[in-house]
Amino acid sequence: MKMRAQAGGRHLSGAERILPQPLLPQQAETLARRALFHSRGVPEQVVLKIEKIEPEKIVVLDALAVSEIRAASVTEAWQALENLLREEGFTAEHILTLFRETYPMRGAMLLDTETFGRWEPDFQRGIRVTGMDALDSALQTTESGKNAFREALVLATKTAHAPGIVGEICVSDDPGYVTGYFASRRRGYVRISPLKEVGDENGGRLFLYHGSAEEVALCLDYLEHQLVQVRNIPSLPDSPPPNRWERLRSTLETIRTKGLYRQIPEMESAPTHHIWFQQRPHIMLASNNYLDLAHHPEVEKLVQEVAAEWGTGSGGSRLTTGTSPWHTRLETSLSQWQKTESALLFNTGYMANVGVLSTLCGPDDTIFSDELNHASIIDGCRLSKAKIVVYRHGDLDDLERKIRQEKPSRGLVVSDGVFSMDGDVLLLPEWLKICEKYGLFSMVDDAHALGVLGETGRGSAEHWQTAQPDISVGTLSKTLGSEGGFVCGKELLIDFLRNRARSFIFSTALSALSVAAAWKALEILQREPWRVRKLRENVHFFCRELQNAGISVQSESAIVPILIGDERQAVSSSQQLLQKGVYLSAIRYPTVAHGKARLRAALSSAHSQEALQQAATAIAEILRPLKPL
């Protein structure tokens, strides 16, 4: 019996059993269950094939002897495999380089150890070893129908007895299985772990062949057609209990080697347009305090007064402990500012996105999400358990095409208003038309648009002169210089969230200090719209200075991305800029895709043109030799 499962033309799972006819129904159910619940995804097609075979055609082999190498990290595990190959007399480095070429292959590579030529008839497909099982598989099968160690040992034992095969290297493509092996008749079966990180779907298989060209046909025939059952399969070798901390240490080591390690820098002053860091002044280009309202004298004065009356904490959830007048006042001001019926405060913008998406959508909904949406939107989509359809960034034709394909009975379309890593702006009018045309909720996260877009800083709707989307999400922590998030929309929406959104219901409320600070900052923003114009002027000036220096940049918002590509170069550039008195963060995976690392400048209305010119000159001096993207 053979099982194969695939999705989108991609192989997901496969298994074989050699067993008596009476056991077929039970094993068919087991293998079907295994196909349907696999870590690589949900199959679109599952094939069960049953073939009648003659018992006398089966060769019974004793399992290879088993040993184990447990390394402290992925790097050390690969070094152990390399050392083992050298001990066996192979050219280890070249073989392992070729092994990585097997990752996209469906089967195994057959590599000549003398010439390093390949013997597979089809280089893309590779060789599939079939017709094998453990002698006692029907008695040993787990509920899931899979025992990775036993199945790998069966395959390795058969392969090791094929004519001309002198060794095998294998790493599973199962993202949850990090153990690989080297096997040969002489050395036995050597389990090696971890050869990859958990979640890595890369994996491959390579057979080492030593023989004549004429004997290759015999080898291929044995691998693909000879029926084999393996007996005397041992239990896993005894090993010490796993070090529960080792996975963390190993993962951090890998992060360091890839230039992705993060540390939290400690500031020596507040994050305004200039800061003290490492005992010297720096131009701050990494703060979202876009209008410098976090340190406005009126804000600071009001906070002192509120602290004297209301203290520093709220005491509990607003639904159980009650709320302060400041919370109510700010929600009213926010809804009036955004020209909506009502508003609701959340503890963070992240919690606002998570709360809305997981409350409004469920398994019967479809969410259409821009591929570059913020992580809080992505996480909210996942928590909702709705069907998630990702459309190409800013591609409204692709969005509409996918809506037509899905034909959702109900759902939601969600996008950033200003995308936090690229600084580009959603084409709101056309986007809203699509949402309305198909009867889908429209949701925009305007965290980086408020105080930045529009003549008075009201955000995306003012910028495009359109009505607000059904759901407008914002934050108090950027332009308004405080902390917290909020949602604006119809009273019906806000009432629904107030009663159902878990991230609101089960969170201790923001302190009156934070809420009053945001309220005052909003009041200042509305009476001093020149701050928005000054921010826009600073962005245009900074971009022009960089462009004149040969650095290709552009921005419609307060975010100016300077693309570099390589993660290590981005980190090195950021560190060099610190030495020149410019604090500018390196943004790397997983915040952006691999190979898309960048310096992300966030500007303030309070920056002087002299400071921006100084920063642009320093950036150009460091980046010009790198030829940034």
XYZ file of C-alpha atoms in Angstrom:
629
model
C 0.000 0.000 0.000
C 1.358 3.411 -1.027
C 0.135 6.827 0.137
C 1.012 10.116 -1.521
C -0.347 13.567 -0.569
C 0.222 16.862 -2.360
C -0.991 20.457 -2.525
C -0.468 22.931 -5.325
C 1.735 20.429 -7.135
C 4.003 20.198 -4.063
C 4.672 16.888 -2.318
C 3.532 16.942 1.314
C 3.660 13.382 2.589
C 4.251 9.803 1.546
C 4.443 6.335 3.102
C 4.462 2.638 2.194
C 3.348 -0.557 3.874
C 3.961 -4.229 3.016
C 1.359 -6.212 4.912
C -1.187 -9.058 4.760
C -4.489 -8.346 3.028
C -6.659 -8.482 6.221
C -4.800 -5.470 7.630
C -5.435 -3.245 4.612
C -8.573 -1.417 5.903
C -6.972 -0.452 9.214
C -3.744 0.711 7.578
C -5.633 2.606 4.867
C -7.409 4.633 7.548
C -4.139 5.250 9.387
C -2.290 6.446 6.291
C -5.211 8.657 5.223
C -5.184 10.312 8.648
C -1.448 10.824 8.351
C -1.892 12.491 4.949
C -4.645 14.834 6.111
C -2.852 16.114 9.207
C 0.684 16.970 8.191
C 2.927 19.770 9.445
C 3.698 20.904 5.886
C 0.088 21.779 5.114
C -3.351 20.534 4.153
C -3.334 18.315 1.034
C -5.445 18.989 -2.023
C -5.046 15.410 -3.241
C -4.427 12.135 -1.399
C -3.773 8.931 -3.345
C -3.863 5.440 -1.792
C -2.579 2.739 -4.114
C -2.781 -0.989 -3.347
C -0.683 -3.540 -5.265
C -0.702 -7.303 -4.838
C 2.807 -8.759 -4.475
C 4.240 -12.263 -4.235
C 5.870 -12.977 -0.831
C 8.772 -14.855 -2.421
C 9.864 -11.650 -4.155
C 10.555 -9.914 -0.824
C 14.123 -9.740 0.479
C 14.402 -9.615 4.287
C 17.338 -7.630 5.693
C 18.661 -7.013 9.183
C 18.512 -3.354 10.190
C 21.735 -1.370 10.176
C 23.403 -0.835 13.537
C 22.306 2.473 15.051
C 24.404 5.178 16.747
C 23.757 8.822 17.478
C 25.467 12.206 17.468
C 23.729 14.962 19.433
C 25.315 18.346 18.741
C 24.887 21.581 20.681
C 23.813 23.545 17.607
C 22.987 23.244 13.918
C 26.478 24.490 13.060
C 28.117 21.850 15.232
C 25.862 19.130 13.805
C 26.933 19.935 10.246
C 30.561 19.956 11.378
C 30.045 16.495 12.886
C 28.585 15.249 9.587
C 31.518 16.726 7.694
C 33.992 15.022 10.042
C 32.178 11.706 9.670
C 32.363 11.892 5.869
C 36.087 12.570 6.065
C 36.552 9.575 8.354
C 34.792 7.457 5.735
C 37.216 8.692 3.074
C 34.897 11.046 1.210
C 35.559 14.588 -0.055
C 33.278 16.063 2.552
C 33.088 19.764 1.690
C 32.236 19.205 -1.980
C 29.665 16.528 -1.184
C 27.871 18.724 1.350
C 27.802 21.613 -1.116
C 26.117 19.361 -3.672
C 23.793 17.969 -1.015
C 22.123 21.367 -0.608
C 21.214 21.205 -4.302
C 18.878 18.317 -3.444
C 16.505 20.528 -1.421
C 14.126 21.336 -4.302
C 14.316 17.788 -5.712
C 11.466 15.327 -5.369
C 13.833 12.372 -4.915
C 17.488 11.681 -4.186
C 20.699 12.585 -5.988
C 22.940 9.682 -7.059
C 26.478 11.068 -6.867
C 29.602 9.354 -8.192
C 32.283 9.570 -5.480
C 35.113 9.499 -8.053
C 33.956 11.963 -10.695
C 31.226 13.830 -8.776
C 29.008 13.245 -11.774
C 25.314 12.510 -11.277
C 23.643 9.279 -12.318
C 19.921 10.056 -11.901
C 18.022 9.718 -15.195
C 16.009 12.849 -14.283
C 17.964 15.529 -12.391
C 14.841 17.409 -11.314
C 12.927 14.392 -10.078
C 15.835 12.417 -8.661
C 15.549 8.790 -7.516
C 12.597 7.569 -5.443
C 13.286 4.530 -3.279
C 10.124 2.426 -3.055
C 8.956 -1.055 -2.064
C 10.087 -1.297 1.579
C 8.733 -1.621 5.083
C 9.583 -2.874 8.531
C 8.775 -6.544 9.016
C 6.646 -5.714 12.038
C 5.198 -2.386 10.822
C 1.575 -3.397 11.362
C 2.301 -4.004 15.026
C 4.399 -0.890 15.620
C 2.445 1.851 13.824
C 1.582 4.874 15.929
C -1.838 6.504 15.885
C -0.557 9.095 13.441
C 0.765 6.373 11.171
C 4.313 7.696 11.381
C 7.479 6.722 13.200
C 10.180 8.854 11.623
C 13.116 6.926 13.106
C 11.875 3.471 12.033
C 10.914 4.617 8.529
C 14.270 6.334 8.008
C 16.148 3.238 9.211
C 14.158 1.007 6.863
C 14.988 3.203 3.873
C 18.644 3.532 4.897
C 18.961 -0.242 5.322
C 17.538 -0.966 1.879
C 19.652 1.751 0.249
C 22.852 0.542 1.929
C 22.388 -2.913 0.311
C 21.932 -1.529 -3.213
C 24.731 -2.389 -5.668
C 27.423 0.303 -5.658
C 25.963 2.419 -2.813
C 28.678 3.281 -0.291
C 26.864 5.914 1.742
C 23.753 8.047 2.156
C 23.072 11.505 3.593
C 19.544 12.570 4.487
C 17.829 15.526 6.144
C 14.031 15.395 6.411
C 11.960 18.170 4.818
C 9.468 17.881 7.690
C 9.591 21.319 9.441
C 9.100 19.649 12.820
C 11.828 16.991 12.450
C 15.401 18.273 12.780
C 17.298 14.956 12.863
C 19.176 13.688 9.802
C 21.561 10.805 9.234
C 24.534 9.305 7.464
C 24.251 5.596 6.632
C 26.356 2.902 5.020
C 26.747 -0.881 5.423
C 30.170 -0.365 6.990
C 29.344 2.494 9.366
C 25.714 1.687 10.083
C 23.002 4.261 10.629
C 24.273 7.413 12.384
C 21.542 9.796 13.580
C 22.714 13.421 13.750
C 20.783 16.278 15.308
C 19.976 19.107 14.966
C 20.754 19.506 11.251
C 18.244 22.353 10.917
C 16.076 24.663 12.984
C 12.487 23.799 13.861
C 10.208 25.185 11.148
C 12.762 24.817 8.343
C 11.158 22.996 5.384
C 14.458 22.374 3.589
C 15.564 18.775 3.318
C 17.143 16.390 0.844
C 18.730 13.010 0.199
C 22.011 12.060 -1.503
C 23.292 8.579 -2.374
C 27.052 8.074 -2.717
C 27.853 5.669 -5.542
C 31.125 3.864 -6.239
C 31.030 1.560 -9.225
C 31.062 1.303 -12.965
C 28.677 3.004 -15.350
C 27.327 -0.381 -16.389
C 26.318 -1.217 -12.809
C 24.247 1.972 -12.363
C 21.229 0.292 -13.952
C 21.413 -2.529 -11.386
C 21.585 0.039 -8.568
C 18.589 1.987 -9.863
C 16.545 -1.172 -10.396
C 17.231 -2.311 -6.828
C 16.356 1.075 -5.301
C 13.159 1.559 -7.270
C 11.786 -1.977 -7.601
C 13.278 -4.487 -5.159
C 10.808 -5.352 -2.356
C 12.494 -5.240 1.052
C 11.361 -5.844 4.604
C 13.681 -4.932 7.468
C 13.780 -6.930 10.702
C 15.354 -6.466 14.119
C 14.810 -2.723 14.200
C 16.184 -1.487 17.526
C 14.736 1.146 19.773
C 16.322 4.577 19.695
C 19.752 4.502 21.343
C 19.859 5.587 24.942
C 20.853 9.212 25.287
C 20.992 11.672 28.154
C 17.889 13.771 28.837
C 17.730 16.772 26.512
C 19.046 20.077 27.798
C 15.898 22.197 27.786
C 17.960 25.365 27.399
C 20.097 24.135 24.508
C 17.536 24.912 21.809
C 17.423 28.521 22.944
C 21.206 28.847 22.973
C 21.515 27.192 19.567
C 18.845 29.421 18.046
C 20.509 32.560 19.375
C 23.846 31.408 17.979
C 22.278 30.985 14.553
C 20.670 34.428 14.820
C 24.075 35.946 15.610
C 25.823 34.287 12.647
C 23.155 35.621 10.267
C 23.474 39.210 11.496
C 19.978 39.091 13.024
C 20.863 39.299 16.724
C 19.070 42.077 18.596
C 19.880 43.971 21.767
C 18.023 46.765 23.533
C 20.035 50.018 23.539
C 19.673 52.124 26.657
C 19.111 55.827 26.014
C 20.541 58.536 28.248
C 17.842 61.069 27.311
C 14.271 61.098 26.025
C 13.821 60.037 22.352
C 13.258 63.455 20.812
C 14.947 64.792 17.645
C 18.348 64.768 19.397
C 19.408 62.292 22.089
C 22.275 61.378 24.350
C 23.485 57.848 23.722
C 26.753 56.239 24.784
C 27.708 59.487 26.513
C 27.556 61.646 23.388
C 24.893 63.545 21.402
C 23.233 61.962 18.361
C 20.722 63.034 15.734
C 17.743 60.744 16.365
C 16.328 59.198 13.180
C 14.622 56.200 14.749
C 11.768 57.679 16.771
C 8.086 57.750 15.784
C 7.552 60.906 17.864
C 6.820 62.595 14.535
C 5.615 65.980 15.786
C 7.719 66.121 18.964
C 4.587 66.329 21.128
C 5.841 63.861 23.741
C 7.823 66.695 25.353
C 5.559 69.649 24.795
C 5.420 71.845 27.935
C 1.617 71.816 27.984
C 1.576 68.002 27.865
C 4.098 67.713 30.685
C 2.204 70.249 32.835
C -1.114 68.428 32.400
C 0.460 65.069 33.208
C 1.766 66.440 36.496
C -1.710 67.675 37.414
C -3.379 64.394 36.461
C -0.789 62.380 38.397
C -1.566 64.368 41.538
C -5.269 63.592 41.190
C -5.424 60.140 39.584
C -2.093 58.527 40.490
C -0.038 56.331 38.171
C -2.241 53.294 37.540
C -5.825 52.538 36.562
C -6.450 49.645 38.941
C -8.045 47.218 36.497
C -10.157 46.690 33.402
C -12.472 49.552 32.516
C -15.441 47.161 32.510
C -14.813 46.001 36.076
C -13.022 48.899 37.796
C -14.631 51.725 35.875
C -13.013 54.447 33.845
C -11.702 57.942 34.350
C -13.234 61.010 32.675
C -9.983 61.321 30.735
C -10.639 58.044 28.909
C -14.124 59.156 27.923
C -12.897 62.608 26.932
C -10.143 61.233 24.718
C -12.459 58.761 22.983
C -14.866 61.577 22.209
C -12.056 63.779 20.864
C -10.656 60.965 18.722
C -14.014 60.146 17.133
C -14.651 63.838 16.406
C -11.159 64.237 14.946
C -11.617 61.194 12.718
C -15.223 62.201 11.853
C -16.709 58.917 13.046
C -19.526 58.115 15.463
C -17.445 56.597 18.245
C -14.039 55.394 19.410
C -12.571 52.843 21.812
C -9.159 52.868 23.502
C -6.903 49.814 23.620
C -3.648 49.381 25.513
C -1.557 49.362 22.318
C -2.079 49.653 18.598
C -1.042 46.002 18.440
C -3.881 45.050 20.785
C -6.302 47.156 18.769
C -5.539 45.253 15.566
C -5.586 41.888 17.292
C -8.821 42.775 19.069
C -10.689 43.946 15.978
C -9.673 41.106 13.670
C -10.150 38.293 16.166
C -13.536 39.716 17.227
C -15.110 40.586 13.883
C -13.887 37.521 11.971
C -14.088 33.791 12.518
C -13.921 30.474 10.637
C -16.784 31.492 8.323
C -15.039 34.710 7.220
C -12.341 35.509 4.679
C -9.742 38.196 5.398
C -7.878 39.797 2.478
C -4.591 41.210 3.742
C -1.799 43.150 2.004
C 1.407 41.114 2.020
C 3.354 43.924 3.747
C 0.853 44.577 6.540
C 2.181 45.088 10.063
C 2.833 42.068 12.283
C -0.079 43.030 14.533
C -2.449 42.669 11.579
C -0.910 39.340 10.617
C -1.269 38.035 14.167
C -4.842 39.297 14.420
C -5.694 37.477 11.195
C -4.221 34.244 12.539
C -6.043 34.511 15.859
C -9.360 35.062 14.092
C -9.191 31.557 12.531
C -10.687 33.061 9.381
C -9.458 32.072 5.944
C -6.572 34.419 5.138
C -5.926 35.486 1.554
C -2.780 37.581 1.062
C -2.707 39.873 -1.959
C 0.362 41.412 -3.565
C 1.521 44.607 -1.932
C -0.510 47.576 -3.115
C -1.819 45.597 -6.103
C -5.533 46.357 -6.187
C -6.031 44.326 -9.353
C -4.673 41.302 -7.511
C -6.933 42.083 -4.536
C -10.050 42.214 -6.705
C -9.025 39.101 -8.629
C -8.659 37.142 -5.406
C -11.978 38.405 -4.041
C -13.656 37.172 -7.224
C -11.924 33.819 -6.907
C -12.899 33.352 -3.271
C -16.466 34.710 -3.586
C -16.718 35.200 0.208
C -20.166 35.366 1.746
C -18.693 37.681 4.348
C -15.270 39.023 5.151
C -12.902 41.934 5.622
C -10.113 43.690 3.741
C -7.287 45.113 5.847
C -4.313 47.310 5.018
C -1.855 49.715 6.550
C -2.527 53.327 5.587
C 1.207 54.023 5.583
C 3.386 50.920 5.454
C 5.764 51.013 8.372
C 8.891 49.664 6.657
C 8.598 51.226 3.194
C 6.756 54.443 4.027
C 4.474 54.119 0.989
C 0.800 55.043 1.096
C -2.327 52.974 0.453
C -4.339 54.099 -2.594
C -7.388 54.525 -0.395
C -10.152 55.690 -2.811
C -9.839 52.727 -5.193
C -9.260 50.335 -2.289
C -12.485 51.481 -0.600
C -14.429 51.071 -3.842
C -13.384 47.426 -4.034
C -14.398 46.784 -0.414
C -17.795 48.418 -0.983
C -18.351 46.668 -4.323
C -18.058 43.216 -2.734
C -19.718 44.032 0.592
C -16.601 43.527 2.712
C -15.594 45.387 5.866
C -12.803 47.902 5.180
C -10.134 48.236 7.892
C -7.145 50.597 7.766
C -4.352 50.859 10.321
C -3.373 54.535 10.193
C -0.699 54.336 12.905
C 1.959 55.944 10.682
C -0.467 58.211 8.811
C -1.976 60.195 11.703
C -0.197 63.503 12.154
C 1.643 62.838 8.887
C -0.848 62.636 6.005
C -3.465 65.239 5.176
C -3.386 69.003 5.421
C -4.045 68.894 9.178
C -2.627 65.429 9.879
C -5.952 63.605 10.111
C -4.506 60.687 8.146
C -5.363 58.675 5.057
C -8.959 59.868 4.613
C -7.937 63.523 4.701
C -4.971 62.877 2.421
C -7.204 61.319 -0.229
C -10.317 63.420 0.574
C -12.467 60.338 1.096
C -14.780 59.020 3.785
C -13.290 56.948 6.565
C -13.110 53.170 6.149
C -15.500 51.060 8.248
C -12.760 50.506 10.818
C -9.980 53.008 11.488
C -7.176 51.910 13.795
C -4.699 54.367 15.250
C -2.099 54.688 17.956
C -1.381 57.177 20.708
C 2.301 56.232 20.756
C 3.594 57.936 17.616
C 2.341 61.362 16.579
C 0.511 61.872 19.902
C 3.617 60.991 21.875
C 1.954 58.854 24.536
C 1.059 55.148 24.643
C -1.974 53.129 23.646
C -4.113 52.416 20.597
C -7.663 53.119 19.470
C -10.371 52.125 17.017
C -12.807 54.574 15.397
C -16.008 53.708 13.564
C -19.761 53.398 13.874
C -21.278 53.238 17.343
C -22.478 49.728 16.482
C -18.891 48.621 15.814
C -17.525 50.177 19.002
C -20.327 48.703 21.105
C -19.610 45.285 19.619
C -15.878 45.566 20.386
C -16.570 46.845 23.885
C -18.547 43.680 24.571
C -16.551 41.092 22.631
C -12.917 42.141 22.061
C -10.804 40.071 24.454
C -7.760 42.341 24.198
C -9.961 45.174 25.532
C -12.070 43.263 28.061
C -9.215 41.433 29.771
C -6.594 44.195 29.869
C -5.989 46.605 32.707
C -6.864 50.050 31.388
C -4.324 52.650 30.370
C -3.414 55.050 33.140
C -5.096 58.437 33.208
C -1.587 59.922 32.747
C -1.135 58.360 29.299
C -4.671 59.189 28.213
C -4.506 62.821 29.354
C -1.123 63.236 27.619
C -2.596 61.987 24.340
C -5.646 64.228 24.744
C -3.493 67.312 25.194
C -1.207 66.328 22.286
C -4.267 65.941 20.040
C -5.523 69.376 21.090
C -2.131 70.907 20.218
C -2.007 69.102 16.861
C -5.430 70.429 15.896
C -4.602 74.043 16.712
C -1.035 73.882 15.297
C -1.271 72.128 11.914
C 1.962 73.852 10.889
C 3.730 70.946 12.585
C 2.408 68.602 9.898
C 3.589 70.916 7.121
C 7.021 71.251 8.762
C 7.349 67.456 8.940
C 6.507 67.174 5.240
C 9.085 69.839 4.398
C 11.712 67.977 6.399
C 11.000 64.727 4.576
C 11.312 66.397 1.163
C 14.542 68.125 2.214
C 16.113 64.945 3.626
C 15.229 62.878 0.557
C 16.606 65.556 -1.754
C 19.883 65.715 0.194
C 20.306 61.933 -0.014
C 19.415 61.887 -3.702
C 21.959 64.635 -4.412
C 24.544 62.485 -2.635
C 23.757 59.509 -4.866
C 21.483 57.566 -2.496
C 18.192 56.514 -4.110
C 15.323 57.233 -1.714
C 11.756 58.489 -1.837
C 8.918 58.786 0.655
C 5.327 60.001 0.867
C 5.326 59.833 4.673
C 7.627 60.402 7.646
C 9.401 57.073 6.984
C 12.373 57.068 4.618
C 13.668 53.563 3.848
C 17.261 53.233 2.633
C 17.506 49.742 1.144
C 20.773 47.825 1.581
C 19.870 44.145 1.200
C 22.460 42.256 3.225
C 21.636 41.990 6.940
C 25.242 42.212 8.132
C 25.949 45.263 5.995
C 22.853 46.983 7.353
C 23.949 46.349 10.946
C 27.499 47.472 10.195
C 26.247 50.670 8.543
C 24.053 51.477 11.540
C 27.001 50.994 13.893
C 29.248 53.199 11.755
C 26.616 55.938 11.769
C 26.607 55.884 15.568
C 30.264 56.824 15.440
C 29.279 59.815 13.319
C 26.591 60.916 15.758
C 23.567 59.583 13.837
C 21.200 57.130 15.496
C 19.567 55.206 12.643
C 18.253 51.657 13.123
C 19.032 48.663 10.911
C 15.819 46.794 10.051
C 16.270 43.086 9.316
C 14.457 39.784 9.052
C 11.883 38.910 10.365
C 10.684 42.540 10.342
C 11.375 42.571 6.596
C 12.053 39.713 4.181
C 15.474 38.054 3.924
C 17.750 40.111 1.690
C 15.654 43.271 2.161
C 17.526 44.752 5.132
C 17.545 48.516 5.326
C 18.171 51.618 7.348
C 14.794 53.080 8.276
C 14.820 56.803 8.945
C 11.875 58.251 10.872
C 11.790 62.045 10.753
C 10.369 64.655 13.100
C 8.952 68.111 12.501
C 11.456 69.272 15.120
C 14.536 68.314 13.087
C 16.453 71.307 11.764
C 17.573 71.259 8.149
C 21.158 71.558 9.367
C 20.796 68.341 11.348
C 19.160 66.522 8.441
C 21.880 67.685 6.069
C 24.524 66.454 8.505
C 22.793 63.086 8.781
C 22.388 62.742 5.003
C 26.095 63.468 4.463
C 27.095 60.827 7.019
C 24.738 58.254 5.498
C 26.071 58.872 1.995
C 29.706 58.567 3.112
C 29.045 55.147 4.600
C 26.629 53.729 2.047
C 28.085 54.973 -1.234
C 30.765 52.206 -1.369
C 28.065 49.577 -0.671
C 25.898 50.617 -3.638
C 22.599 50.261 -1.724
C 19.552 48.867 -3.547
